[in-house]
């Protein structure tokens, strides 16, 4: 298992300092190479769950094992290192820097992580090719369509070699053709062995995943696996 969450509790404090429970005894296992869609009403805890999976946030109770390691017990430095090496984030609003060309946007996490050193030209070219944006390295985000911007953001999420992609409403700002392009790309990445957990409200989007999880009130209330061609689950 790549991800094993066991009875995770998470609460935030309200303005009065009272704890408000957001995740309640939530357990979840995700295999390497799975494509998981996560749905549920606004406020049910989806983004909180992604933040915990991405080691961006801590939890109050339970256990998180990532690739067998008890990462909930790790230091912030160890968790940041794991996040850099293995986890990529994709957001609804792309979060590209408008004053940097495509290649520089993709290079940014690499440079942060390699003391300012740029990734090789070949590395950037192969990422651009993998997200179907060959020849676009010199463009600026403002010169791209929404679907192209999101594919740049996916390339950026992969530049350090992530094998888990956490995507929070990645198609929320896209028309349906561009959304299908992002899903085609996700399917390809999953075939290459990446694991994807994607939050979406849209049943037509979640139908493209192999597994549909629904949350309500900080808990998983349904979890449907599509029969994969290989059969194993
Ligand atoms: N940093 C925070 N501080 C306090 N409350 C928060 C914080 N982040 C989220 N919440 C609350 O936790 C609940 C779940 O939020 P979230 O995980 O963002 O839900 P979703 O992504 O499913 O819409 C909401 O009630 C939200 O207001
Ligand atoms: Mg959210």
mmCIF file of N, CA and C in Angstrom, residues 72-122:
data_model
loop_
_atom_site.group_PDB
_atom_site.id
_atom_site.type_symbol
_atom_site.label_atom_id
_atom_site.label_comp_id
_atom_site.label_asym_id
_atom_site.label_seq_id
_atom_site.Cartn_x
_atom_site.Cartn_y
_atom_site.Cartn_z
ATOM 1 N N UNK A 72 3.503 10.236 10.055
ATOM 2 C CA UNK A 72 2.882 11.135 11.034
ATOM 3 C C UNK A 72 3.812 11.434 12.193
ATOM 4 N N UNK A 73 4.754 10.528 12.437
ATOM 5 C CA UNK A 73 5.672 10.693 13.562
ATOM 6 C C UNK A 73 6.962 11.414 13.159
ATOM 7 N N UNK A 74 7.099 11.707 11.886
ATOM 8 C CA UNK A 74 8.340 12.319 11.412
ATOM 9 C C UNK A 74 8.412 13.803 11.767
ATOM 10 N N UNK A 75 9.629 14.327 11.728
ATOM 11 C CA UNK A 75 9.845 15.774 11.936
ATOM 12 C C UNK A 75 9.363 16.549 10.714
ATOM 13 N N UNK A 76 9.176 17.840 10.881
ATOM 14 C CA UNK A 76 8.766 18.669 9.740
ATOM 15 C C UNK A 76 9.785 18.594 8.603
ATOM 16 N N UNK A 77 11.063 18.549 8.950
ATOM 17 C CA UNK A 77 12.103 18.493 7.917
ATOM 18 C C UNK A 77 12.015 17.205 7.113
ATOM 19 N N UNK A 78 11.822 16.086 7.811
ATOM 20 C CA UNK A 78 11.682 14.802 7.108
ATOM 21 C C UNK A 78 10.440 14.796 6.226
ATOM 22 N N UNK A 79 9.365 15.387 6.757
ATOM 23 C CA UNK A 79 8.115 15.409 6.000
ATOM 24 C C UNK A 79 8.248 16.304 4.761
ATOM 25 N N UNK A 80 8.938 17.428 4.911
ATOM 26 C CA UNK A 80 9.158 18.318 3.757
ATOM 27 C C UNK A 80 9.984 17.598 2.701
ATOM 28 N N UNK A 81 10.956 16.840 3.135
ATOM 29 C CA UNK A 81 11.806 16.105 2.205
ATOM 30 C C UNK A 81 10.991 15.049 1.445
ATOM 31 N N UNK A 82 10.154 14.324 2.175
ATOM 32 C CA UNK A 82 9.282 13.328 1.542
ATOM 33 C C UNK A 82 8.355 13.998 0.525
ATOM 34 N N UNK A 83 7.780 15.116 0.951
ATOM 35 C CA UNK A 83 6.859 15.856 0.088
ATOM 36 C C UNK A 83 7.569 16.281 -1.204
ATOM 37 N N UNK A 84 8.764 16.812 -1.062
ATOM 38 C CA UNK A 84 9.503 17.257 -2.244
ATOM 39 C C UNK A 84 9.794 16.109 -3.198
ATOM 40 N N UNK A 85 10.199 14.984 -2.623
ATOM 41 C CA UNK A 85 10.645 13.882 -3.474
ATOM 42 C C UNK A 85 9.491 13.116 -4.094
ATOM 43 N N UNK A 86 8.376 13.005 -3.367
ATOM 44 C CA UNK A 86 7.400 11.989 -3.778
ATOM 45 C C UNK A 86 5.998 12.502 -4.054
ATOM 46 N N UNK A 87 5.691 13.749 -3.653
ATOM 47 C CA UNK A 87 4.300 14.191 -3.721
ATOM 48 C C UNK A 87 4.192 15.482 -4.523
ATOM 49 N N UNK A 88 3.269 15.491 -5.487
ATOM 50 C CA UNK A 88 3.028 16.689 -6.278
ATOM 51 C C UNK A 88 1.599 17.167 -6.072
ATOM 52 N N UNK A 89 1.426 18.484 -6.049
ATOM 53 C CA UNK A 89 0.109 19.072 -5.815
ATOM 54 C C UNK A 89 -0.381 19.803 -7.061
ATOM 55 N N UNK A 90 -1.671 19.640 -7.327
ATOM 56 C CA UNK A 90 -2.305 20.336 -8.442
ATOM 57 C C UNK A 90 -3.582 20.973 -7.900
ATOM 58 N N UNK A 91 -3.811 22.238 -8.267
ATOM 59 C CA UNK A 91 -4.929 22.999 -7.692
ATOM 60 C C UNK A 91 -5.880 23.486 -8.786
ATOM 61 N N UNK A 92 -7.083 23.820 -8.352
ATOM 62 C CA UNK A 92 -8.090 24.323 -9.282
ATOM 63 C C UNK A 92 -7.584 25.553 -10.030
ATOM 64 N N UNK A 93 -6.915 26.465 -9.305
ATOM 65 C CA UNK A 93 -6.541 27.765 -9.883
ATOM 66 C C UNK A 93 -5.127 27.775 -10.478
ATOM 67 N N UNK A 94 -4.549 26.589 -10.724
ATOM 68 C CA UNK A 94 -3.255 26.406 -11.399
ATOM 69 C C UNK A 94 -2.062 26.928 -10.591
ATOM 70 N N UNK A 95 -2.182 28.171 -10.083
ATOM 71 C CA UNK A 95 -1.095 28.779 -9.307
ATOM 72 C C UNK A 95 0.231 28.830 -10.051
ATOM 73 N N UNK A 96 0.166 29.211 -11.329
ATOM 74 C CA UNK A 96 1.409 29.476 -12.068
ATOM 75 C C UNK A 96 1.829 30.914 -11.802
ATOM 76 N N UNK A 97 3.124 31.177 -11.919
ATOM 77 C CA UNK A 97 3.604 32.557 -11.758
ATOM 78 C C UNK A 97 3.562 33.231 -13.130
ATOM 79 N N UNK A 98 2.761 34.312 -13.260
ATOM 80 C CA UNK A 98 2.499 34.886 -14.586
ATOM 81 C C UNK A 98 3.720 35.514 -15.241
ATOM 82 N N UNK A 99 4.711 35.910 -14.421
ATOM 83 C CA UNK A 99 5.879 36.604 -14.984
ATOM 84 C C UNK A 99 7.000 35.639 -15.325
ATOM 85 N N UNK A 100 6.744 34.340 -15.170
ATOM 86 C CA UNK A 100 7.742 33.342 -15.555
ATOM 87 C C UNK A 100 7.218 32.537 -16.739
ATOM 88 N N UNK A 101 8.125 32.239 -17.682
ATOM 89 C CA UNK A 101 7.759 31.398 -18.818
ATOM 90 C C UNK A 101 7.444 29.984 -18.325
ATOM 91 N N UNK A 102 6.821 29.220 -19.203
ATOM 92 C CA UNK A 102 6.421 27.843 -18.873
ATOM 93 C C UNK A 102 7.587 27.048 -18.297
ATOM 94 N N UNK A 103 8.744 27.098 -18.959
ATOM 95 C CA UNK A 103 9.870 26.276 -18.496
ATOM 96 C C UNK A 103 10.318 26.694 -17.096
ATOM 97 N N UNK A 104 10.266 27.997 -16.809
ATOM 98 C CA UNK A 104 10.691 28.464 -15.481
ATOM 99 C C UNK A 104 9.657 28.093 -14.407
ATOM 100 N N UNK A 105 8.382 28.138 -14.776
ATOM 101 C CA UNK A 105 7.362 27.683 -13.830
ATOM 102 C C UNK A 105 7.573 26.217 -13.464
ATOM 103 N N UNK A 106 7.846 25.407 -14.476
ATOM 104 C CA UNK A 106 8.041 23.971 -14.218
ATOM 105 C C UNK A 106 9.309 23.744 -13.398
ATOM 106 N N UNK A 107 10.325 24.569 -13.661
ATOM 107 C CA UNK A 107 11.626 24.381 -12.995
ATOM 108 C C UNK A 107 11.618 24.794 -11.527
ATOM 109 N N UNK A 108 10.650 25.619 -11.148
ATOM 110 C CA UNK A 108 10.704 26.274 -9.834
ATOM 111 C C UNK A 108 10.891 25.320 -8.643
ATOM 112 N N UNK A 109 10.074 24.268 -8.510
ATOM 113 C CA UNK A 109 10.278 23.371 -7.352
ATOM 114 C C UNK A 109 11.662 22.710 -7.369
ATOM 115 N N UNK A 110 12.143 22.406 -8.571
ATOM 116 C CA UNK A 110 13.467 21.805 -8.707
ATOM 117 C C UNK A 110 14.529 22.761 -8.177
ATOM 118 N N UNK A 111 14.414 24.036 -8.567
ATOM 119 C CA UNK A 111 15.422 25.021 -8.151
ATOM 120 C C UNK A 111 15.389 25.253 -6.643
ATOM 121 N N UNK A 112 14.182 25.299 -6.081
ATOM 122 C CA UNK A 112 14.084 25.422 -4.620
ATOM 123 C C UNK A 112 14.788 24.265 -3.938
ATOM 124 N N UNK A 113 14.658 23.094 -4.544
ATOM 125 C CA UNK A 113 15.146 21.885 -3.899
ATOM 126 C C UNK A 113 16.604 21.573 -4.228
ATOM 127 N N UNK A 114 17.172 22.255 -5.213
ATOM 128 C CA UNK A 114 18.556 21.990 -5.633
ATOM 129 C C UNK A 114 19.399 23.255 -5.545
ATOM 130 N N UNK A 115 19.157 24.052 -4.524
ATOM 131 C CA UNK A 115 19.978 25.232 -4.254
ATOM 132 C C UNK A 115 20.141 26.119 -5.483
ATOM 133 N N UNK A 116 19.048 26.334 -6.198
ATOM 134 C CA UNK A 116 19.061 27.265 -7.324
ATOM 135 C C UNK A 116 19.465 26.657 -8.654
ATOM 136 N N UNK A 117 19.912 25.402 -8.620
ATOM 137 C CA UNK A 117 20.320 24.758 -9.871
ATOM 138 C C UNK A 117 19.101 24.453 -10.740
ATOM 139 N N UNK A 118 19.218 24.719 -12.036
ATOM 140 C CA UNK A 118 18.095 24.446 -12.948
ATOM 141 C C UNK A 118 18.059 22.980 -13.352
ATOM 142 N N UNK A 119 16.858 22.446 -13.599
ATOM 143 C CA UNK A 119 16.815 21.107 -14.194
ATOM 144 C C UNK A 119 17.390 21.159 -15.605
ATOM 145 N N UNK A 120 17.845 20.034 -16.103
ATOM 146 C CA UNK A 120 18.437 20.033 -17.443
ATOM 147 C C UNK A 120 17.371 20.338 -18.486
ATOM 148 N N UNK A 121 17.843 20.832 -19.614
ATOM 149 C CA UNK A 121 16.963 21.104 -20.745
ATOM 150 C C UNK A 121 16.195 19.839 -21.133
ATOM 151 N N UNK A 122 16.903 18.704 -21.118
ATOM 152 C CA UNK A 122 16.272 17.428 -21.499
ATOM 153 C C UNK A 122 15.144 17.073 -20.534
#
